[in-house]
Every structure is written in structure tokens, then in C-alpha cells.
Amino acid sequence: MAVISPTAVVSPLVHPQWPSARHAAHNAATPLPAVRMPLSMAAGCVLAEEVLAQAPIPTADSSAMDGWAVRGESPWRVVGSVLAGRTIGPPLAEGTAVAIATGAALPPGTEAVLRSEGGALDGSGLLRTVPGTPRPGGRADMRPQGEEADEGDVLLAAGLLLTPPAIGLAAAGGNDTVHVHRPVAVSCLVLGDELITRGVPGPGRVRDALGPQLPLWLAALHTGPVRLRHVPDTLEGVLARVTAELRTADVIVTTGGSARGPVDHVRACIERVGGLILIDGVAVRPGHPMMLAELPDHRWWVALPGNPLAACAALLTLLQPLMAALRGRPLPRLRRVPLAIDVFSPSGDHRLLPYRLTPEGSASPQAHGGSAMLRGLATSPGLLVIPPDGACAGQIVDVLPMPW
């Protein structure tokens, strides 16, 4: 593995304020290279170039309803039928009609579409049963060629997230593939010899509460493939696993090991693989030991604390902005909400607190908001961002929303 050139060394941000850390994580990275991808695989990706209509939508004048295409006045002589996907029939003569299905191309000469519930057949032909509709020359229930888009129109702009409706629109415009920023491949390494992955923990052991979450968080952030492994708390074990994962991963995410305790090896491993720490701790509670490092070959390491709520707060602080940058997306926007009660910040740092909304629409911190707890976060719509000097009841504060 190549080592970053000493000329690239920059001074890390040491315990920056929370807003600065979040912006720095987003500014650190640029979008991953663009690839062409089938529509069936592109949901959740971000467009690297605009998507054009390859043909008009619809491609021909078509019926918006089941019924009859008619020309002239009632009664009409029914001369055939046109189904969706079939060849356009011959032009309609004055006083004639054809049965037609929704989406079928209208025969030339069609003046109106009579809905199936608006007409009836008898011995004299097709009669209008709802007086006044349709009138010859009316366009109700007819979709003109190019009504939604003309050939060459921009359907989707570069930088747009490909949602299911966006995928459908690209397909409607005749596109089979799209040019998107490559999905981010992530490897999650859960550190901690005290952790167990099944059953009830005994004395001195802790049930892993982060491993089950991380792939779901990353899915909500629209990453690509995610691998999750549990790694022993040894320098050699962590280093070997990171070295192996960097063969394919764009981002390494670790939980635990980011402080300076006797079994915290993240810093040493970052140095061993030639990485540069860009953010070394953040002035926020919980989650202050979080780190962001740039690794060789434009890869990244986000180190989350081991306590569950602290790790989730760090994930939203550093990992979410980094992922947005790698995917070509803007920094996720904060929301705003009034506080229901006074909230203090004894540490003098920003606080990120799970909250609940009162019936009046103001926010109150949840109980069970300690750094090792998840009970408050499990039912919270996000995290309140309390400034270092606290906030008073009625004050409008930022909210870091959940990504789902």
C-alpha cells in the first residue's frame, strides 16, 4: 500500500466545534468516479450526468381511459378496437368509433375519448349516456404526444438522487442505463473483546448493540456493499483486518478503540497504513472521541466511539457528511424546532440529545440519553443540537434528523 506523501500532511482539527466538524467531513471528500449502471441497479445512486428523454412521452397521442375513440356526433358506428401496444388503426371516418384501452394509441382523426361508463351500445350503434360529454374537438381523457416530455428534454438533472419515481421516469423516457457516481463500498469493524453477538451477556460481557445497527444505518445513507466483522482488541488483529479490507473498501468504519486507553489501537493503525487524521475528536457530548482519517488512494476511515448512543451521534456527525460528499450530494440539512424546557450543557460542548415532540410541536429531551444507552434514541425522530451555553424553553434549536 502506498504511503501518503509527507508534502500532503495537514494539521488535524483537534476537538473542533460540532458544526465545524460536520462541515469539514463533507468538505474533505469529492464524489467517487462515475459509472454507467442499469436502471434496475441504480436506485439510491446519484446521477453524474443528466438523463434525457430518448423519445416523446407519450410517443403518440393516446387514450387516458378505457372507452371509445370517437369522431363526429352520437350515435357512432363502432368499426373495431385498439388495444395498448397494438399498431395504430386506420383513420376514423366521420360518425365512427373504435373501442380503445387505456394507453392505446389514438387512431388519426380522433376528436374525443368517450369513457366506458359514459356510453352504451344498442342497435343504432354507440350512444352517449352522459349528456354534454365528450364534445368533438375536446381533449379530455386524451394524452397528446409529448405531453410530459419532448424528445431531448432533460428529465433528471445531474446530482439528483435516484428515487423509485425517478427510476420510473428514466425508463419512461427510453433509458436503459444511467451515469451515476459509483456506490460507496464500506467495511464495518466492530472492536471490543467484551462483546458477544448472541444471548444474554454474563458478568464483564456486553451484548453487541452496534453490529446489528450499522448495515441498516448505511443502507439509509444509500451506500453500496457493506461488510461487517468483529475484530479482536489487538494492534496486530486490527491492522491485519484493516489491511485486508482496504483492498476493496472505500470507507472503513470502526466502533471503539478511538480513545487513548490501553486497548485503543485505532490511532496506531491509522499511522501504520499511512493515513492522516483530519478530525481528532469533536467538542460534543456524546461522541467526542470520534475521528476522521484520510487513507492512501483516496480511502477513508471513520472511527466511532464504542458506546452505542455516542457511536450513532458520531455516525451522523462525520460519516453521514462524508458519505454525502462521496456520493455527490450536498451536506444534509438540519431542521429546527422549539424547545419545551430549558436544556443545559454542563460540559461547555455541544450536546446531541434524543428527543420527543410534545402535542404542541415543541421538543423535550428523552429520558435514557446517556452515551451508552439506546432506549431514548430508539423512539426519537433525531437528535437535538444544544449549543455549548445551553438553550431556554421556547428557543429554536437545530435538529439532526434521522436519515430514514
Coordinates of C-alpha atoms in Angstrom, one line a residue:
M1 CA 0.0 0.0 0.0
A2 CA 1.3 3.4 -1.0
V3 CA 2.1 5.8 1.8
I4 CA 0.8 9.4 1.6
S5 CA 3.5 11.9 0.7
P6 CA 4.8 14.0 3.6
T7 CA 4.0 17.1 1.5
A8 CA 0.4 16.2 1.8
V9 CA 0.5 16.3 5.6
V10 CA -2.0 18.7 7.1
S11 CA -2.7 19.6 10.7
P12 CA -5.7 17.8 12.1
L13 CA -8.7 19.6 13.5
V14 CA -8.4 18.8 17.2
H15 CA -11.7 18.8 19.1
P16 CA -13.4 21.3 16.7
Q17 CA -16.8 22.6 17.5
W18 CA -19.6 20.3 16.3
P19 CA -20.8 22.4 13.3
S20 CA -17.2 22.8 12.1
A21 CA -16.5 19.1 12.3
R22 CA -19.6 18.3 10.3
H23 CA -18.8 20.7 7.5
A24 CA -15.1 19.6 7.5
A25 CA -16.2 16.0 7.0
H26 CA -18.3 17.0 4.0
N27 CA -15.6 19.2 2.5
A28 CA -12.9 16.6 2.9
A29 CA -14.0 14.3 0.1
T30 CA -15.0 14.5 -3.6
P31 CA -17.5 12.3 -5.4
L32 CA -16.4 8.8 -6.4
P33 CA -15.9 8.2 -10.1
A34 CA -18.9 7.8 -12.3
V35 CA -20.0 4.5 -13.8
R36 CA -22.8 3.5 -16.2
M37 CA -25.3 1.3 -14.4
P38 CA -28.5 -0.5 -15.4
L39 CA -31.7 1.2 -14.1
S40 CA -32.5 -2.0 -12.1
M41 CA -29.4 -1.5 -10.0
A42 CA -29.3 2.3 -9.8
A43 CA -31.9 3.1 -7.1
G44 CA -30.3 5.2 -4.3
C45 CA -27.4 6.3 -6.5
V46 CA -26.8 9.9 -7.5
L47 CA -26.7 11.0 -11.1
A48 CA -23.4 12.1 -12.5
E49 CA -25.0 13.5 -15.7
E50 CA -28.5 14.5 -16.7
V51 CA -31.0 12.0 -18.1
L52 CA -32.7 12.9 -21.4
A53 CA -35.9 11.7 -23.0
Q54 CA -34.9 9.4 -25.8
A55 CA -38.4 9.8 -27.4
P56 CA -41.5 11.8 -26.6
I57 CA -43.6 10.8 -23.6
P58 CA -46.1 9.5 -24.7
T59 CA -44.7 8.5 -28.1
A60 CA -48.0 9.1 -29.8
D61 CA -51.4 10.6 -29.0
S62 CA -53.0 8.0 -26.6
S63 CA -56.1 7.4 -24.6
A64 CA -56.1 8.1 -20.9
M65 CA -59.1 6.0 -20.2
D66 CA -60.9 2.8 -21.3
G67 CA -63.7 3.5 -23.6
W68 CA -64.1 4.6 -27.3
A69 CA -62.2 6.9 -29.6
V70 CA -64.8 8.8 -31.5
R71 CA -65.2 11.3 -34.4
G72 CA -68.3 13.3 -35.0
E73 CA -71.6 13.2 -33.1
S74 CA -73.5 10.4 -31.3
P75 CA -74.6 7.8 -32.3
W76 CA -71.3 6.4 -33.6
R77 CA -70.8 3.3 -35.7
V78 CA -68.2 1.1 -33.9
V79 CA -65.7 -0.1 -36.5
G80 CA -63.2 -2.0 -34.4
S81 CA -61.0 -1.8 -31.4
V82 CA -57.5 -0.7 -30.4
L83 CA -55.6 -2.2 -27.5
A84 CA -52.5 -0.9 -25.8
G85 CA -49.3 -2.0 -27.5
R86 CA -51.0 -2.7 -30.8
T87 CA -50.5 -0.9 -34.1
I88 CA -52.4 2.3 -34.6
G89 CA -55.5 1.7 -36.6
P90 CA -56.7 3.4 -39.8
P91 CA -58.1 7.0 -39.6
L92 CA -61.5 7.4 -38.1
A93 CA -64.2 8.4 -40.5
E94 CA -66.9 10.9 -39.5
G95 CA -69.5 9.3 -37.2
T96 CA -67.4 6.2 -36.3
A97 CA -65.7 5.0 -33.2
V98 CA -63.4 2.3 -32.0
A99 CA -63.2 0.6 -28.6
I100 CA -59.9 1.7 -27.0
A101 CA -57.9 0.7 -23.9
T102 CA -56.0 3.0 -21.6
G103 CA -52.6 3.8 -23.0
A104 CA -53.5 2.7 -26.6
A105 CA -52.5 5.0 -29.4
L106 CA -55.4 7.0 -30.8
P107 CA -56.3 6.5 -34.5
P108 CA -55.8 9.6 -36.7
G109 CA -58.9 11.7 -36.8
T110 CA -59.9 11.0 -33.2
E111 CA -61.8 14.0 -31.8
A112 CA -62.5 12.8 -28.3
V113 CA -62.5 9.8 -26.0
L114 CA -65.8 8.6 -24.5
R115 CA -65.3 6.8 -21.2
S116 CA -66.7 3.3 -20.9
E117 CA -69.1 4.5 -18.2
G118 CA -70.3 7.4 -20.5
G119 CA -71.6 5.3 -23.4
A120 CA -73.6 2.3 -24.3
L121 CA -74.2 0.1 -27.3
D122 CA -77.6 -0.6 -28.8
G123 CA -79.0 -1.4 -32.2
S124 CA -78.2 2.0 -33.6
G125 CA -74.6 2.0 -32.5
L126 CA -72.7 3.7 -29.7
L127 CA -74.7 6.2 -27.8
R128 CA -73.6 8.9 -25.3
T129 CA -75.3 8.2 -21.9
V130 CA -73.8 11.3 -20.1
P131 CA -75.1 14.3 -22.0
G132 CA -72.7 17.0 -23.0
T133 CA -69.5 14.9 -23.0
P134 CA -67.4 14.3 -24.9
R135 CA -67.7 17.1 -27.4
P136 CA -66.0 16.8 -30.8
G137 CA -62.7 18.6 -30.6
G138 CA -62.4 18.2 -26.9
R139 CA -59.2 16.8 -25.4
A140 CA -60.5 15.3 -22.2
D141 CA -59.1 11.9 -21.5
M142 CA -56.6 12.2 -24.4
R143 CA -52.9 12.3 -23.8
P144 CA -51.2 14.2 -26.7
Q145 CA -47.8 13.1 -28.0
G146 CA -45.1 14.7 -25.9
E147 CA -47.5 15.9 -23.2
E148 CA -45.0 15.0 -20.4
A149 CA -41.7 15.5 -22.4
D150 CA -40.4 16.0 -25.9
E151 CA -37.5 14.0 -27.3
G152 CA -34.3 15.5 -25.9
D153 CA -35.9 17.1 -22.8
V154 CA -33.9 16.9 -19.6
L155 CA -35.9 14.5 -17.4
L156 CA -33.5 14.4 -14.4
A157 CA -30.7 16.7 -13.6
A158 CA -27.1 15.7 -12.6
G159 CA -26.8 15.4 -8.8
L160 CA -30.3 14.1 -8.3
L161 CA -30.9 11.1 -6.0
L162 CA -32.5 8.2 -8.0
T163 CA -35.7 7.5 -6.1
P164 CA -38.2 4.9 -7.4
P165 CA -40.2 7.6 -9.3
A166 CA -37.0 8.9 -10.8
I167 CA -36.1 5.4 -12.0
G168 CA -39.5 5.1 -13.5
L169 CA -39.3 8.4 -15.3
A170 CA -35.9 7.5 -16.8
A171 CA -37.4 4.2 -18.0
A172 CA -40.4 6.1 -19.4
G173 CA -38.0 8.2 -21.4
G174 CA -36.5 5.2 -23.1
N175 CA -33.3 4.9 -21.0
D176 CA -31.9 1.5 -20.0
T177 CA -28.9 2.8 -18.1
V178 CA -27.8 5.9 -16.2
H179 CA -24.5 7.5 -15.5
V180 CA -24.1 7.6 -11.6
H181 CA -21.4 8.1 -9.0
R182 CA -20.1 4.7 -8.0
P183 CA -21.7 3.3 -4.9
V184 CA -19.5 3.5 -1.7
A185 CA -18.2 0.2 -0.5
V186 CA -18.0 0.1 3.3
S187 CA -16.3 -2.2 5.7
C188 CA -17.5 -2.1 9.3
L189 CA -15.2 -3.4 12.0
V190 CA -16.7 -3.8 15.5
L191 CA -14.0 -3.8 18.1
G192 CA -14.3 -4.9 21.7
D193 CA -13.3 -8.2 23.3
E194 CA -16.1 -7.8 25.8
L195 CA -18.8 -8.0 23.2
I196 CA -20.9 -11.0 22.5
T197 CA -23.2 -11.4 19.5
R198 CA -25.8 -13.9 20.8
G199 CA -27.7 -14.5 24.0
V200 CA -27.6 -12.8 27.4
P201 CA -24.2 -11.4 28.5
G202 CA -22.7 -12.5 31.7
P203 CA -20.5 -10.5 34.1
G204 CA -17.9 -8.4 32.3
R205 CA -19.5 -9.1 28.9
V206 CA -21.7 -6.8 26.8
R207 CA -24.2 -7.7 24.1
D208 CA -23.1 -6.0 20.8
A209 CA -25.7 -3.3 20.1
L210 CA -23.8 -1.7 17.2
G211 CA -23.1 -4.6 14.9
P212 CA -26.8 -5.1 14.2
Q213 CA -27.4 -1.4 13.5
L214 CA -24.5 -0.4 11.2
P215 CA -25.6 -2.1 8.0
L216 CA -29.1 -0.6 8.5
W217 CA -27.7 2.9 9.1
L218 CA -25.5 2.6 6.0
A219 CA -28.4 1.4 3.9
A220 CA -30.3 4.5 5.0
L221 CA -27.3 6.5 3.8
H222 CA -27.5 4.8 0.4
T223 CA -24.1 3.2 0.4
G224 CA -23.0 0.3 -1.7
P225 CA -22.0 -3.1 -0.4
V226 CA -21.4 -3.3 3.4
R227 CA -19.2 -5.9 5.2
L228 CA -19.4 -6.3 8.9
R229 CA -16.7 -8.1 11.0
H230 CA -15.9 -8.4 14.7
V231 CA -12.2 -7.9 15.3
P232 CA -10.1 -8.7 18.5
D233 CA -8.7 -5.8 20.5
T234 CA -5.1 -6.2 19.4
L235 CA -3.0 -4.0 17.3
E236 CA -2.0 -6.8 15.1
G237 CA -5.6 -8.1 14.7
V238 CA -7.0 -4.6 13.8
L239 CA -4.1 -3.8 11.5
A240 CA -4.4 -7.1 9.6
R241 CA -8.2 -6.8 9.2
V242 CA -8.0 -3.1 8.0
T243 CA -5.2 -4.0 5.5
A244 CA -7.4 -6.8 4.1
E245 CA -10.5 -4.7 3.9
L246 CA -8.7 -1.8 2.1
R247 CA -8.3 -4.0 -0.9
T248 CA -11.9 -3.3 -1.8
A249 CA -13.4 -0.8 0.7
D250 CA -13.7 2.9 0.1
V251 CA -14.5 3.6 3.7
I252 CA -13.5 1.8 6.9
V253 CA -15.9 2.3 9.9
T254 CA -14.7 1.1 13.3
T255 CA -16.6 1.1 16.6
G256 CA -14.5 1.5 19.7
G257 CA -10.7 1.9 20.0
S258 CA -10.7 5.6 19.2
A259 CA -9.8 6.9 22.6
R260 CA -6.4 6.6 24.3
G261 CA -6.9 3.6 26.5
P262 CA -4.6 0.5 26.8
V263 CA -6.6 -1.4 24.1
D264 CA -7.4 1.5 21.8
H265 CA -5.4 0.8 18.7
V266 CA -7.2 2.9 16.0
R267 CA -4.6 5.8 16.1
A268 CA -1.7 3.4 15.7
C269 CA -3.4 1.6 12.9
I270 CA -4.1 4.8 11.0
E271 CA -0.4 5.6 11.2
R272 CA 0.7 2.1 10.2
V273 CA -1.4 2.2 7.0
G274 CA -0.2 5.7 6.0
G275 CA -3.3 7.6 7.0
L276 CA -3.7 11.2 8.0
I277 CA -6.1 12.1 10.9
L278 CA -8.2 15.0 9.7
I279 CA -10.5 15.3 12.7
D280 CA -9.2 14.2 16.0
G281 CA -12.1 14.3 18.4
V282 CA -15.1 16.7 18.4
A283 CA -16.3 19.1 21.1
V284 CA -19.6 17.4 21.5
R285 CA -21.3 15.0 24.0
P286 CA -21.8 12.2 23.5
G287 CA -19.4 11.1 20.8
H288 CA -16.3 13.3 21.5
P289 CA -13.6 10.6 20.7
M290 CA -14.8 10.3 17.1
M291 CA -12.1 10.6 14.4
L292 CA -11.9 11.0 10.6
A293 CA -8.8 10.0 8.7
E294 CA -7.8 10.0 5.0
L295 CA -6.1 6.9 3.9
P296 CA -3.9 6.3 0.8
D297 CA -5.6 6.0 -2.6
H298 CA -8.5 8.3 -1.6
R299 CA -9.9 6.0 1.0
W300 CA -11.3 6.9 4.4
W301 CA -11.5 5.8 8.0
V302 CA -14.3 7.0 10.3
A303 CA -13.7 5.9 13.9
L304 CA -16.8 5.8 16.1
P305 CA -16.8 5.5 19.9
G306 CA -17.8 2.2 21.3
N307 CA -20.8 3.4 23.4
P308 CA -23.9 3.0 21.4
L309 CA -25.5 6.4 21.5
A310 CA -22.1 8.1 21.2
A311 CA -21.4 6.0 18.1
C312 CA -24.7 6.9 16.5
A313 CA -24.1 10.6 17.2
A314 CA -20.6 10.3 15.7
L315 CA -22.0 8.5 12.7
L316 CA -24.4 11.4 12.0
T317 CA -21.7 13.9 12.6
L318 CA -18.8 12.5 10.5
L319 CA -19.9 9.5 8.5
Q320 CA -23.2 10.9 7.0
P321 CA -21.5 14.1 5.7
L322 CA -18.6 12.1 4.3
M323 CA -20.9 9.7 2.5
A324 CA -22.9 12.6 1.1
A325 CA -19.7 14.1 -0.4
L326 CA -18.5 10.7 -1.8
R327 CA -21.9 10.3 -3.5
G328 CA -22.0 13.8 -4.9
R329 CA -24.7 15.1 -2.6
P330 CA -24.9 18.3 -0.5
L331 CA -24.4 18.3 3.2
P332 CA -27.7 17.0 4.8
R333 CA -29.8 19.9 6.1
L334 CA -30.7 20.4 9.7
R335 CA -34.2 21.0 10.9
R336 CA -35.4 23.5 13.5
V337 CA -37.7 23.0 16.5
P338 CA -38.6 25.0 19.6
L339 CA -37.6 23.6 23.0
A340 CA -40.3 22.7 25.5
I341 CA -37.9 23.1 28.5
D342 CA -34.6 24.6 29.4
V343 CA -31.7 22.4 28.5
F344 CA -28.2 22.9 29.8
S345 CA -24.8 21.8 28.6
P346 CA -22.6 21.3 31.7
S347 CA -19.5 20.3 29.7
G348 CA -19.4 23.5 27.7
D349 CA -19.6 21.5 24.5
H350 CA -22.4 20.9 22.1
R351 CA -24.9 18.2 23.2
L352 CA -26.7 15.8 20.9
L353 CA -29.8 14.6 22.7
P354 CA -32.6 12.2 21.6
Y355 CA -35.9 14.0 21.9
R356 CA -39.7 13.6 21.7
L357 CA -42.2 16.0 20.4
T358 CA -44.9 17.4 22.7
P359 CA -48.5 17.7 21.4
E360 CA -47.8 21.4 20.8
G361 CA -44.9 20.6 18.5
S362 CA -42.0 21.5 20.7
A363 CA -39.1 19.2 21.7
S364 CA -38.2 17.8 25.0
P365 CA -35.1 15.6 25.6
Q366 CA -35.9 11.9 26.1
A367 CA -35.0 10.0 29.2
H368 CA -32.2 7.4 28.8
G369 CA -30.0 9.7 26.8
G370 CA -26.7 8.6 28.2
S371 CA -23.8 7.8 25.9
A372 CA -24.2 4.0 26.5
M373 CA -27.9 4.0 26.1
L374 CA -30.2 3.4 23.1
R375 CA -33.6 3.5 24.7
G376 CA -34.1 7.2 24.1
L377 CA -32.8 7.1 20.6
A378 CA -34.9 4.1 19.6
T379 CA -38.1 6.3 19.7
S380 CA -36.6 9.6 18.7
P381 CA -37.0 11.4 15.3
G382 CA -33.5 12.7 15.6
L383 CA -31.0 14.5 17.9
L384 CA -31.4 17.9 19.4
V385 CA -28.3 20.1 18.8
I386 CA -27.9 22.0 22.1
P387 CA -25.3 24.8 21.9
P388 CA -22.4 24.9 24.4
D389 CA -24.1 27.6 26.5
G390 CA -27.4 25.6 26.6
A391 CA -30.8 26.7 25.4
C392 CA -34.0 28.0 27.1
A393 CA -37.6 26.9 26.7
G394 CA -39.1 28.4 23.6
Q395 CA -35.7 28.8 21.9
I396 CA -35.4 27.5 18.4
V397 CA -32.6 24.9 18.1
D398 CA -31.2 22.7 15.3
V399 CA -32.2 19.1 15.0
L400 CA -30.2 16.4 13.3
P401 CA -32.8 14.2 11.7
M402 CA -32.6 10.5 11.3
P403 CA -31.8 9.5 7.7
W404 CA -34.9 7.3 7.3

